[in-house]
């Protein structure tokens, strides 16, 4: 009798332990905040595989227990219960997975960043615009630029974010810059920054680093390892690109990945449990600045921009084009609501509601404008870009800057054109456009001017390749042909507008008419690298003088973010209505391009690296895997 009581007590104790121990373990992990179970598991096997095995094991063990005696049945039930409680514990642990975030200060051994978190400059021949953020709240900081003092302008409501606008500068001149507080105390070490050459001058060369998709928040990396490359690795890739000593950096969209509310991507990004645990949730009924939404946005965007760039680009003029994810949304046109089984298997709400994400709704627009206001320099004015273009000279920005349309003018060597194709999109069928007609006319006028060696379209959207996404110039959709994914126009693309392709051809035609200037399209959006010559676009015959185009690749793409990955599930190829000679077919690795521009040619070197496939140690010595050479028309 005593033995039976003892056995019963032991069983009760074991049962309590099974129920309580996992939650005690979770509590200790949450309180410590430094144990990354996933990092440990990845050395053994993928966490997703482990979870799937355990899920099936719990079910199988429970079912098979009925084939055994009563004694063994309880043992198997106990084993099944342990597995289930372990999975529940892991599910609760997910929001507490540690993050390893720090700003990028690659030369901290000899340059003191002080209280500065990030510096991103925009430059023209006579003006410098700095966007900055700090670890401390400031009052009336100033920029000392070679002895002249420029007052700061606060861009948040708490004194951590400021811009500095220095005007009436001399072309092709190196200035010494120093950030100071209101008492004149230095906030960081001084550094040099040069203005561009005069637009009518004849510079010999220009080196540009370009990429897309640099955004990504470690809190949006799923527990099973999908999402953008971790911040520390993206910083290494960026720093490798900067070791080539570029004169200019161009980010052609998707500096932010933090989608909310709409589509599948929001469930993996800003609406994920881990992201909410780190940043909080937006209140869509309130403005961003001056409410709790301000801190949510800073936590959501700060690690993606301020931490990625830090002070690494303080002496490099930068250009950043907005694309769909800056508006905290993917370009989705979902006709019917559905249940996504893949999300369910990954413990994510599988219900995906029908939606059309663009044009941006008021919150999306405010989020994009506020993020740009805090972190990214707008486009400085250019004498050949109308101040009447939409998004120009807003009351809450520096004078005459543009939020959406930009110019890189480097003497008479290069004129670069940049444009946001999301903010002003319209859905009016054959009259549909990605950019307003007056902005289109500006692009055409610049082609007609024919007064630089090269005219480069730095586009956040692909020219010459498609992966069947909605907001593309092209009507192609993904189909299966003989069991393989392919592009087709035999099926209509939901909410695609025929006017978009017409606008594409009008702009392309203007570039084909240039006699002395060599055109080039340097494209973002699609997370792959390609290069080739556009020979034909519908009825537009370009065979006598094909137009070169390339995709830069994404600095931070991983896994499902490639065109052939989970969302698109098809490699980038020329669309049905185009004829493209491909010099480089789709190369799916994270990376960037370095463009060496002279009067004779543009030599573009492609760099690629793949997370989980290539050793991280090789980043510092990464070499080009492909070179694309475009001779100038005059050859001088």
Coordinates of C-alpha atoms in Angstrom, one line a residue:
X1 CA 0.0 0.0 0.0
X2 CA 2.8 2.4 0.9
X3 CA 4.6 1.6 -2.3
X4 CA 1.5 2.4 -4.3
X5 CA 1.2 5.7 -2.6
X6 CA 4.8 6.5 -3.2
X7 CA 4.5 5.6 -6.9
X8 CA 1.4 7.8 -7.1
X9 CA 3.2 10.7 -5.5
X10 CA 6.2 10.2 -7.9
X11 CA 3.8 10.3 -10.9
X12 CA 2.2 13.5 -9.6
X13 CA 5.6 15.1 -9.1
X14 CA 6.7 14.0 -12.6
X15 CA 3.5 15.3 -14.1
X16 CA 3.9 18.7 -12.4
X17 CA 7.5 18.9 -13.5
X18 CA 6.6 18.1 -17.1
X19 CA 4.0 20.9 -17.0
X20 CA 6.1 23.5 -15.1
X21 CA 9.7 23.0 -16.2
X22 CA 9.3 24.2 -19.8
X23 CA 7.7 27.4 -18.6
X24 CA 10.3 27.9 -15.9
X25 CA 12.9 27.5 -18.6
X26 CA 11.1 30.0 -20.8
X27 CA 11.0 32.5 -17.9
X28 CA 14.7 32.2 -17.3
X29 CA 15.4 32.7 -21.0
X30 CA 13.2 35.8 -21.2
X31 CA 14.8 37.3 -18.1
X32 CA 18.3 36.7 -19.3
X33 CA 17.5 37.9 -22.9
X34 CA 20.9 36.7 -24.3
X35 CA 20.4 33.0 -25.0
X36 CA 19.8 32.4 -28.7
X37 CA 18.5 28.9 -29.0
X38 CA 18.1 29.2 -32.8
X39 CA 21.8 30.0 -33.2
X40 CA 22.7 26.9 -31.3
X41 CA 20.2 24.7 -33.2
X42 CA 21.4 25.9 -36.6
X43 CA 24.8 24.3 -35.9
X44 CA 22.9 20.9 -35.7
X45 CA 19.9 21.1 -38.0
X46 CA 17.4 23.6 -39.3
X47 CA 14.9 24.7 -36.5
X48 CA 12.1 24.3 -39.0
X49 CA 13.0 20.6 -39.6
X50 CA 13.3 20.0 -35.9
X51 CA 9.8 21.5 -35.3
X52 CA 8.2 19.6 -38.1
X53 CA 9.8 16.3 -36.9
X54 CA 8.5 17.0 -33.4
X55 CA 5.0 17.9 -34.6
X56 CA 4.7 14.7 -36.5
X57 CA 6.4 12.7 -33.7
X58 CA 3.9 13.9 -31.1
X59 CA 0.9 12.9 -33.3
X60 CA 2.4 9.5 -34.3
X61 CA 3.5 8.6 -30.8
X62 CA 0.0 9.4 -29.4
X63 CA -1.8 7.3 -32.1
X64 CA 0.6 4.4 -31.8
X65 CA 0.2 4.4 -28.0
X66 CA -3.1 2.6 -28.5
X67 CA -1.3 -0.4 -30.0
X68 CA 0.6 -1.0 -26.7
X69 CA -0.4 -2.2 -23.3
X70 CA -1.8 0.1 -20.7
X71 CA 1.5 0.5 -19.0
X72 CA 3.4 1.5 -22.2
X73 CA 0.5 3.6 -23.4
X74 CA 0.9 5.9 -20.4
X75 CA 4.7 6.2 -21.1
X76 CA 4.0 7.1 -24.7
X77 CA 1.3 9.6 -23.7
X78 CA 3.9 11.1 -21.4
X79 CA 6.4 11.3 -24.2
X80 CA 3.8 12.9 -26.5
X81 CA 2.9 15.4 -23.8
X82 CA 6.5 16.4 -23.3
X83 CA 6.9 17.0 -27.0
X84 CA 3.8 19.1 -27.1
X85 CA 4.8 21.2 -24.1
X86 CA 8.2 21.7 -25.5
X87 CA 6.7 23.0 -28.8
X88 CA 4.4 25.3 -26.8
X89 CA 7.3 26.6 -24.8
X90 CA 9.3 27.3 -28.0
X91 CA 6.3 29.1 -29.5
X92 CA 6.1 31.3 -26.5
X93 CA 9.8 31.9 -26.7
X94 CA 9.9 33.2 -30.3
X95 CA 9.3 36.9 -29.4
X96 CA 12.2 36.7 -27.0
X97 CA 14.8 35.5 -29.5
X98 CA 17.7 37.9 -28.9
X99 CA 18.7 40.5 -31.5
X100 CA 22.2 41.7 -32.2
X101 CA 21.9 45.2 -33.4
X102 CA 24.6 48.0 -33.5
X103 CA 25.4 50.9 -35.8
X104 CA 28.0 50.6 -38.5
X105 CA 31.1 52.5 -37.6
X106 CA 33.8 50.6 -39.6
X107 CA 36.6 53.0 -38.9
X108 CA 36.0 53.5 -35.2
X109 CA 39.6 52.7 -34.4
X110 CA 40.7 56.1 -35.8
X111 CA 37.5 58.1 -36.2
X112 CA 35.3 58.9 -33.2
X113 CA 31.6 58.9 -34.0
X114 CA 30.8 60.4 -30.5
X115 CA 27.1 60.6 -30.1
X116 CA 26.3 60.3 -33.8
X117 CA 24.3 57.2 -34.9
X118 CA 24.1 57.9 -38.6
X119 CA 25.1 60.5 -41.3
X120 CA 23.8 60.3 -44.9
X121 CA 24.8 63.2 -47.2
X122 CA 23.2 64.4 -50.5
X123 CA 25.5 66.6 -52.6
X124 CA 25.2 68.8 -55.7
X125 CA 27.7 71.2 -57.3
X126 CA 26.7 73.9 -54.8
X127 CA 24.8 72.3 -51.9
X128 CA 25.2 69.7 -49.2
X129 CA 22.2 68.2 -47.3
X130 CA 22.9 66.0 -44.3
X131 CA 20.5 63.6 -42.5
X132 CA 21.7 62.7 -39.1
X133 CA 20.6 61.0 -35.9
X134 CA 22.1 60.9 -32.4
X135 CA 22.2 58.8 -29.2
X136 CA 21.2 61.9 -27.2
X137 CA 18.5 64.5 -27.5
X138 CA 19.9 67.8 -28.7
X139 CA 18.8 71.4 -28.7
X140 CA 20.0 73.6 -31.6
X141 CA 23.0 71.6 -32.9
X142 CA 25.0 73.1 -35.8
X143 CA 27.1 72.1 -38.7
X144 CA 30.5 73.7 -38.9
X145 CA 31.5 73.6 -42.6
X146 CA 34.9 75.0 -43.1
X147 CA 34.2 77.8 -40.6
X148 CA 30.7 78.6 -41.6
X149 CA 27.9 77.6 -39.2
X150 CA 24.7 76.0 -40.5
X151 CA 21.8 75.6 -38.0
X152 CA 20.2 72.2 -37.6
X153 CA 16.5 71.5 -38.3
X154 CA 14.8 69.0 -36.1
X155 CA 12.9 66.3 -38.0
X156 CA 11.4 64.3 -35.1
X157 CA 9.7 65.6 -32.0
X158 CA 12.3 64.4 -29.5
X159 CA 15.5 66.0 -30.6
X160 CA 17.3 62.9 -31.8
X161 CA 17.0 63.6 -35.6
X162 CA 18.3 66.6 -37.5
X163 CA 19.1 67.8 -41.0
X164 CA 21.7 70.4 -42.0
X165 CA 21.4 72.3 -45.3
X166 CA 24.5 74.1 -46.6
X167 CA 23.9 76.2 -49.7
X168 CA 25.9 78.5 -52.0
X169 CA 29.0 76.2 -51.9
X170 CA 31.8 76.1 -54.5
X171 CA 31.8 73.2 -57.1
X172 CA 34.4 70.5 -57.0
X173 CA 35.6 71.6 -53.5
X174 CA 36.4 69.5 -50.5
X175 CA 34.9 70.9 -47.2
X176 CA 35.7 69.9 -43.6
X177 CA 32.5 69.2 -41.7
X178 CA 32.0 69.1 -37.9
X179 CA 28.8 68.5 -36.0
X180 CA 28.6 70.6 -32.8
X181 CA 26.1 71.1 -30.0
X182 CA 24.7 74.5 -29.1
X183 CA 27.8 75.3 -27.0
X184 CA 30.2 74.5 -29.8
X185 CA 31.3 71.1 -28.4
X186 CA 32.0 68.5 -31.0
X187 CA 29.5 65.7 -31.4
X188 CA 32.0 63.6 -33.4
X189 CA 35.3 64.0 -35.2
X190 CA 35.4 66.2 -38.3
X191 CA 35.3 64.6 -41.8
X192 CA 35.7 65.7 -45.4
X193 CA 33.0 65.9 -48.0
X194 CA 33.3 67.2 -51.6
X195 CA 30.8 68.9 -53.8
X196 CA 30.3 67.7 -57.4
X197 CA 32.0 69.2 -60.4
X198 CA 30.3 72.1 -62.3
X199 CA 27.6 70.7 -64.6
X200 CA 29.5 72.2 -67.6
X201 CA 32.8 70.8 -66.6
X202 CA 34.6 67.7 -68.1
X203 CA 35.4 65.2 -65.3
X204 CA 37.4 62.2 -66.4
X205 CA 35.7 59.5 -64.4
X206 CA 33.0 58.6 -61.8
X207 CA 32.6 55.4 -59.7
X208 CA 29.2 54.4 -58.4
X209 CA 28.1 51.6 -56.1
X210 CA 24.5 50.6 -56.7
X211 CA 22.2 48.1 -55.2
X212 CA 18.6 47.5 -54.2
X213 CA 16.9 45.9 -51.2
X214 CA 19.3 46.9 -48.5
X215 CA 16.6 46.9 -45.8
X216 CA 15.7 44.2 -43.4
X217 CA 15.0 44.0 -39.7
X218 CA 16.5 41.2 -37.6
X219 CA 13.2 41.1 -35.7
X220 CA 11.5 40.2 -38.9
X221 CA 13.7 37.1 -39.5
X222 CA 11.4 34.2 -38.8
X223 CA 12.2 31.6 -36.2
X224 CA 13.0 29.2 -39.0
X225 CA 15.6 31.5 -40.6
X226 CA 13.8 33.2 -43.5
X227 CA 13.9 36.9 -44.1
X228 CA 16.6 39.4 -45.1
X229 CA 20.2 38.7 -44.3
X230 CA 21.1 39.6 -40.7
X231 CA 22.2 43.2 -40.1
X232 CA 25.8 42.4 -39.2
X233 CA 26.3 40.5 -42.5
X234 CA 24.7 43.3 -44.5
X235 CA 27.0 45.7 -42.9
X236 CA 30.0 43.6 -44.0
X237 CA 28.7 43.5 -47.6
X238 CA 28.2 47.3 -47.5
X239 CA 31.6 47.9 -46.1
X240 CA 33.1 45.6 -48.8
X241 CA 31.4 47.7 -51.5
X242 CA 32.7 50.9 -49.9
X243 CA 36.3 49.5 -49.9
X244 CA 36.2 50.2 -53.7
X245 CA 36.2 53.9 -52.8
X246 CA 33.1 54.9 -54.8
X247 CA 32.3 58.6 -55.5
X248 CA 28.5 58.0 -55.2
X249 CA 26.2 55.4 -53.6
X250 CA 22.7 54.7 -55.1
X251 CA 20.1 52.7 -53.3
X252 CA 17.4 52.0 -55.8
X253 CA 14.5 51.2 -53.4
X254 CA 13.5 48.9 -50.5
X255 CA 15.7 50.5 -47.9
X256 CA 13.0 49.3 -45.5
X257 CA 11.3 45.9 -45.1
X258 CA 8.6 46.2 -42.4
X259 CA 5.3 45.5 -44.1
X260 CA 2.1 45.8 -42.1
X261 CA -1.6 45.0 -42.5
X262 CA -1.6 43.7 -46.1
X263 CA -0.7 40.4 -47.8
X264 CA 1.6 37.6 -46.8
X265 CA 4.6 39.7 -46.2
X266 CA 3.1 41.7 -43.4
X267 CA 2.6 38.5 -41.4
X268 CA 6.4 37.8 -41.8
X269 CA 7.5 41.3 -41.1
X270 CA 5.9 44.2 -39.1
X271 CA 2.9 42.2 -37.9
X272 CA 5.0 39.2 -36.7
X273 CA 5.0 38.5 -33.0
X274 CA 8.8 39.0 -32.8
X275 CA 8.6 42.4 -34.6
X276 CA 5.8 43.6 -32.3
X277 CA 7.7 42.5 -29.2
X278 CA 10.7 44.7 -30.4
X279 CA 9.0 47.7 -31.9
X280 CA 5.4 47.7 -30.7
X281 CA 2.3 48.1 -32.9
X282 CA 1.1 51.1 -34.9
X283 CA -2.1 52.8 -34.0
X284 CA -3.4 53.5 -37.5
X285 CA -5.9 56.1 -36.2
X286 CA -3.1 58.4 -35.0
X287 CA -0.4 60.4 -36.8
X288 CA 3.1 59.2 -36.6
X289 CA 5.1 62.1 -35.2
X290 CA 4.2 63.2 -31.7
X291 CA 2.4 60.0 -30.8
X292 CA 3.6 56.5 -29.6
X293 CA 3.7 55.7 -33.4
X294 CA 6.9 57.8 -33.6
X295 CA 8.8 55.4 -31.4
X296 CA 7.4 52.4 -33.2
X297 CA 8.6 53.8 -36.5
X298 CA 12.0 54.5 -35.1
X299 CA 12.4 51.0 -33.8
X300 CA 11.1 49.6 -37.0
X301 CA 13.2 51.7 -39.4
X302 CA 16.3 52.7 -37.4
X303 CA 18.1 49.3 -37.5
X304 CA 17.5 49.1 -41.2
X305 CA 18.9 52.5 -42.2
X306 CA 20.7 54.2 -39.3
X307 CA 22.4 51.0 -38.1
X308 CA 23.2 49.7 -41.6
X309 CA 24.9 52.8 -42.8
X310 CA 26.0 54.4 -39.5
X311 CA 28.8 56.8 -40.3
X312 CA 30.3 54.6 -43.1
X313 CA 29.0 56.9 -45.9
X314 CA 29.7 60.3 -44.2
X315 CA 32.1 61.3 -47.1
X316 CA 30.1 59.6 -49.9
X317 CA 27.2 61.4 -51.6
X318 CA 24.1 59.2 -51.4
X319 CA 20.9 58.8 -53.3
X320 CA 17.9 56.7 -52.1
X321 CA 14.9 56.0 -54.2
X322 CA 11.6 55.0 -52.6
X323 CA 9.9 51.8 -53.6
X324 CA 6.9 49.8 -52.4
X325 CA 8.4 48.6 -49.1
X326 CA 9.2 52.2 -48.0
X327 CA 5.4 52.5 -47.8
X328 CA 5.4 49.5 -45.5
X329 CA 3.7 47.3 -48.0
X330 CA 4.5 44.8 -50.8
X331 CA 3.0 45.5 -54.2
X332 CA 0.1 43.1 -53.9
X333 CA -3.1 42.8 -55.8
X334 CA -4.9 39.9 -54.2
X335 CA -8.3 39.2 -55.8
X336 CA -9.7 36.7 -53.2
X337 CA -9.0 36.0 -49.6
X338 CA -7.5 32.7 -48.8
X339 CA -5.9 30.4 -46.3
X340 CA -2.1 30.0 -46.8
X341 CA -1.1 26.5 -45.6
X342 CA 2.6 27.4 -45.6
X343 CA 2.0 30.1 -43.0
X344 CA 0.0 27.7 -40.9
X345 CA 2.8 25.1 -40.9
X346 CA 5.1 27.9 -39.6
X347 CA 2.7 28.9 -36.8
X348 CA 1.6 32.1 -38.4
X349 CA -2.0 33.3 -38.9
X350 CA -2.8 31.7 -42.3
X351 CA -5.6 34.0 -43.3
X352 CA -4.6 36.3 -46.2
X353 CA -7.2 39.0 -47.0
X354 CA -7.8 40.3 -50.5
X355 CA -6.2 43.7 -51.0
X356 CA -4.8 46.2 -53.5
X357 CA -1.9 48.0 -51.8
X358 CA -1.2 50.9 -54.2
X359 CA -1.7 53.8 -54.6
X360 CA -0.7 54.1 -51.0
X361 CA -3.4 54.8 -48.4
X362 CA -2.9 57.8 -46.0
X363 CA -1.0 55.8 -43.4
X364 CA 1.3 54.2 -45.9
X365 CA 2.1 57.6 -47.4
X366 CA 2.7 59.2 -44.0
X367 CA 5.0 56.3 -43.0
X368 CA 7.1 56.6 -46.1
X369 CA 7.4 60.4 -45.9
X370 CA 8.2 60.3 -42.2
X371 CA 10.9 57.6 -42.6
X372 CA 12.5 59.6 -45.4
X373 CA 12.2 62.8 -43.3
X374 CA 14.1 61.2 -40.4
X375 CA 16.7 59.0 -42.1
X376 CA 17.2 59.6 -45.9
X377 CA 18.3 62.7 -47.7
X378 CA 15.8 63.9 -50.3
X379 CA 16.9 64.8 -53.8
X380 CA 18.5 68.2 -54.2
X381 CA 17.2 70.5 -56.9
X382 CA 18.6 70.6 -60.4
X383 CA 18.2 73.3 -63.0
X384 CA 16.8 70.9 -65.5
X385 CA 14.2 69.3 -63.2
X386 CA 11.0 71.3 -62.8
X387 CA 10.1 72.4 -59.3
X388 CA 6.5 71.9 -60.2
X389 CA 6.9 68.1 -60.1
X390 CA 4.8 66.5 -57.4
X391 CA 6.5 65.8 -54.1
X392 CA 8.8 68.9 -54.5
X393 CA 9.3 71.8 -52.1
X394 CA 7.0 70.5 -49.3
X395 CA 6.7 72.8 -46.3
X396 CA 8.2 70.2 -43.9
X397 CA 11.4 69.7 -46.0
X398 CA 14.5 71.6 -47.0
X399 CA 13.9 74.2 -49.7
X400 CA 13.1 72.9 -53.2
X401 CA 14.1 69.3 -52.5
X402 CA 12.1 66.5 -54.1
X403 CA 10.9 63.4 -52.2
X404 CA 10.3 61.4 -55.4
X405 CA 12.4 62.7 -58.4
X406 CA 16.1 63.1 -58.4
X407 CA 19.1 64.0 -60.5
X408 CA 22.7 63.0 -60.3
X409 CA 24.6 65.5 -62.5
X410 CA 28.4 64.9 -62.6
X411 CA 29.7 67.4 -65.0
X412 CA 28.9 66.5 -68.6
X413 CA 30.0 62.9 -68.0
X414 CA 26.8 61.6 -66.4
X415 CA 23.2 62.6 -65.9
X416 CA 21.4 60.2 -63.7
X417 CA 17.6 60.2 -63.4
X418 CA 15.7 58.8 -60.4
X419 CA 12.0 58.4 -59.8
X420 CA 9.5 56.9 -57.4
X421 CA 7.1 54.6 -59.3
X422 CA 4.7 53.8 -56.4
X423 CA 3.5 57.1 -54.8
X424 CA 1.6 58.5 -57.8
X425 CA 0.6 55.3 -59.6
X426 CA -2.9 55.3 -61.1
X427 CA -5.2 52.4 -62.1
X428 CA -6.9 53.9 -65.1
X429 CA -6.5 51.2 -67.7
X430 CA -5.0 52.4 -71.0
X431 CA -4.3 55.8 -69.3
X432 CA -2.6 54.2 -66.4
X433 CA 0.9 55.4 -65.4
X434 CA 3.6 54.7 -62.9
X435 CA 4.8 58.3 -62.7
X436 CA 2.8 61.4 -63.5
X437 CA 2.8 62.6 -67.1
X438 CA 4.8 65.8 -66.2
X439 CA 7.5 63.6 -64.6
X440 CA 7.5 61.4 -67.7
X441 CA 7.9 64.5 -69.8
X442 CA 10.9 65.5 -67.7
X443 CA 12.5 62.2 -68.4
X444 CA 11.8 62.5 -72.1
X445 CA 13.1 66.1 -72.2
X446 CA 16.4 65.0 -70.6
X447 CA 16.8 62.4 -73.3
X448 CA 16.1 65.0 -75.9
X449 CA 18.7 67.3 -74.5
X450 CA 21.4 64.8 -75.5
X451 CA 24.1 66.9 -73.6
X452 CA 26.0 64.4 -71.5
X453 CA 28.1 61.4 -72.3
X454 CA 25.7 59.0 -70.5
X455 CA 22.1 59.2 -69.4
X456 CA 21.5 56.7 -66.7
X457 CA 18.0 55.8 -65.5
X458 CA 18.4 54.6 -61.9
X459 CA 15.1 52.9 -61.7
X460 CA 13.4 51.2 -58.7
X461 CA 11.6 49.0 -61.2
X462 CA 13.0 46.5 -63.7
X463 CA 13.5 47.3 -67.4
X464 CA 13.9 44.1 -69.5
X465 CA 13.1 41.4 -67.0
X466 CA 10.0 40.1 -65.2
X467 CA 9.1 37.7 -62.4
X468 CA 5.3 38.1 -62.9
X469 CA 4.8 40.6 -60.0
X470 CA 1.8 42.9 -60.1
X471 CA 3.5 46.4 -60.2
X472 CA 5.6 45.7 -63.2
X473 CA 5.7 47.4 -66.6
X474 CA 4.8 44.0 -68.1
X475 CA 1.6 42.0 -68.2
X476 CA 3.2 38.6 -67.8
X477 CA 1.9 36.1 -65.2
X478 CA 3.4 32.9 -63.9
X479 CA 2.1 29.7 -65.4
X480 CA 3.3 26.1 -65.5
X481 CA 4.5 24.8 -68.9
X482 CA 5.4 21.1 -68.9
X483 CA 5.8 21.2 -65.1
X484 CA 8.1 24.2 -65.2
X485 CA 7.4 27.9 -64.2
X486 CA 7.2 30.2 -67.2
X487 CA 5.9 33.7 -68.1
X488 CA 2.8 34.1 -70.2
X489 CA 0.4 36.8 -71.3
X490 CA -2.4 34.3 -72.1
X491 CA -3.8 34.8 -68.7
X492 CA -4.8 38.3 -67.6
X493 CA -3.0 39.8 -64.6
X494 CA -5.4 41.0 -62.0
X495 CA -5.5 44.8 -61.8
X496 CA -2.6 45.3 -64.2
X497 CA -3.1 48.4 -66.4
X498 CA -2.1 48.5 -70.1
X499 CA -1.1 52.1 -69.8
X500 CA 1.9 51.2 -67.7
X501 CA 3.5 49.3 -70.7
X502 CA 2.7 52.3 -73.0
X503 CA 4.5 54.6 -70.6
X504 CA 7.4 52.2 -70.6
X505 CA 7.7 52.3 -74.4
X506 CA 7.4 56.1 -74.6
X507 CA 10.4 56.5 -72.2
X508 CA 12.3 53.7 -73.9
X509 CA 11.7 55.3 -77.3
X510 CA 13.1 58.7 -76.1
X511 CA 16.3 57.0 -75.1
X512 CA 16.6 55.3 -78.4
X513 CA 16.5 58.7 -80.2
X514 CA 19.6 60.0 -78.5
X515 CA 22.4 60.5 -81.1
X516 CA 25.4 61.4 -78.9
X517 CA 24.4 60.3 -75.4
X518 CA 24.6 56.6 -74.3
X519 CA 21.6 55.4 -72.3
X520 CA 21.7 52.8 -69.5
X521 CA 19.0 51.5 -67.2
X522 CA 20.3 50.5 -63.7
X523 CA 17.4 48.7 -62.0
X524 CA 16.4 47.6 -58.6
X525 CA 13.3 45.9 -57.1
X526 CA 14.0 42.4 -58.4
X527 CA 16.4 40.5 -56.1
X528 CA 18.7 39.1 -58.7
X529 CA 21.5 40.3 -61.0
X530 CA 21.2 40.4 -64.8
X531 CA 22.6 42.3 -67.7
X532 CA 21.7 42.6 -71.3
X533 CA 20.6 44.6 -74.3
X534 CA 16.9 45.4 -75.0
X535 CA 16.4 44.8 -78.8
X536 CA 12.6 45.1 -79.1
X537 CA 9.7 46.1 -76.9
X538 CA 6.3 45.2 -78.5
X539 CA 6.3 47.2 -81.7
X540 CA 9.3 49.4 -80.7
X541 CA 12.3 48.1 -82.8
X542 CA 15.6 48.9 -81.1
X543 CA 17.7 46.4 -83.0
X544 CA 19.8 49.1 -84.8
X545 CA 20.9 50.5 -81.4
X546 CA 19.9 48.2 -78.5
X547 CA 19.5 49.8 -75.1
X548 CA 21.6 48.3 -72.2
X549 CA 20.0 47.4 -68.9
X550 CA 21.0 45.7 -65.8
X551 CA 19.7 44.6 -62.4
X552 CA 22.0 45.5 -59.6
X553 CA 21.0 42.7 -57.1
X554 CA 19.8 43.2 -53.5
X555 CA 22.3 43.8 -50.7
X556 CA 20.2 41.9 -48.2
X557 CA 18.2 39.2 -50.0
X558 CA 18.0 35.7 -48.7
X559 CA 16.0 32.5 -49.4
X560 CA 12.4 33.3 -50.4
X561 CA 13.3 36.8 -51.4
X562 CA 14.9 35.6 -54.6
X563 CA 12.6 35.6 -57.7
X564 CA 12.7 31.8 -57.7
X565 CA 11.9 31.7 -54.0
X566 CA 8.7 31.2 -52.1
X567 CA 6.8 34.4 -53.1
X568 CA 7.4 34.6 -56.9
X569 CA 8.6 31.0 -57.5
X570 CA 10.0 31.9 -60.9
X571 CA 13.4 33.1 -62.1
X572 CA 13.7 36.5 -63.6
X573 CA 13.6 36.3 -67.4
X574 CA 12.8 38.7 -70.3
X575 CA 9.0 39.3 -70.5
X576 CA 6.9 37.9 -73.4
X577 CA 6.6 41.3 -75.2
X578 CA 10.3 42.1 -75.1
X579 CA 13.4 40.7 -76.9
X580 CA 16.5 41.0 -74.8
X581 CA 20.0 39.7 -75.5
X582 CA 21.1 38.5 -72.1
X583 CA 24.7 38.9 -71.3
X584 CA 24.1 37.8 -67.7
X585 CA 21.2 35.6 -67.0
X586 CA 19.5 35.7 -63.5
X587 CA 22.2 35.3 -60.8
X588 CA 20.5 34.9 -57.5
X589 CA 22.9 36.0 -54.8
X590 CA 22.9 39.1 -52.6
X591 CA 25.3 41.7 -53.8
X592 CA 25.9 45.0 -55.5
X593 CA 27.5 46.5 -58.7
X594 CA 30.4 48.9 -59.0
X595 CA 30.2 51.1 -62.1
X596 CA 33.5 52.6 -63.3
X597 CA 32.5 55.4 -65.7
X598 CA 34.9 57.1 -68.2
X599 CA 34.4 59.0 -71.4
X600 CA 35.2 55.7 -73.2
X601 CA 32.9 53.3 -71.5
X602 CA 30.9 52.1 -68.4
X603 CA 32.5 49.0 -66.9
X604 CA 30.1 47.4 -64.4
X605 CA 31.4 44.8 -62.1
X606 CA 28.9 42.5 -60.4
X607 CA 29.6 41.1 -56.9
X608 CA 27.5 38.3 -55.3
X609 CA 27.4 36.4 -52.1
X610 CA 24.8 34.0 -50.7
X611 CA 23.9 33.6 -47.1
X612 CA 24.0 30.0 -45.9
X613 CA 26.0 29.0 -48.9
X614 CA 29.1 31.1 -49.0
X615 CA 31.5 31.6 -46.1
X616 CA 31.1 34.9 -44.3
X617 CA 34.9 35.2 -44.3
X618 CA 35.0 35.6 -48.1
X619 CA 33.0 38.9 -48.0
X620 CA 36.1 41.0 -47.2
X621 CA 37.9 39.7 -50.3
X622 CA 34.9 39.4 -52.6
X623 CA 35.7 39.7 -56.3
X624 CA 33.5 40.3 -59.3
X625 CA 31.8 37.3 -60.9
X626 CA 30.8 39.2 -64.1
X627 CA 31.8 42.3 -66.0
X628 CA 29.5 44.2 -68.3
X629 CA 31.1 46.9 -70.6
X630 CA 29.0 49.5 -72.4
X631 CA 31.0 51.7 -74.8
X632 CA 30.0 55.3 -75.2
X633 CA 28.6 56.5 -78.5
X634 CA 31.2 59.1 -79.1
X635 CA 34.1 57.0 -77.8
X636 CA 36.1 60.1 -76.9

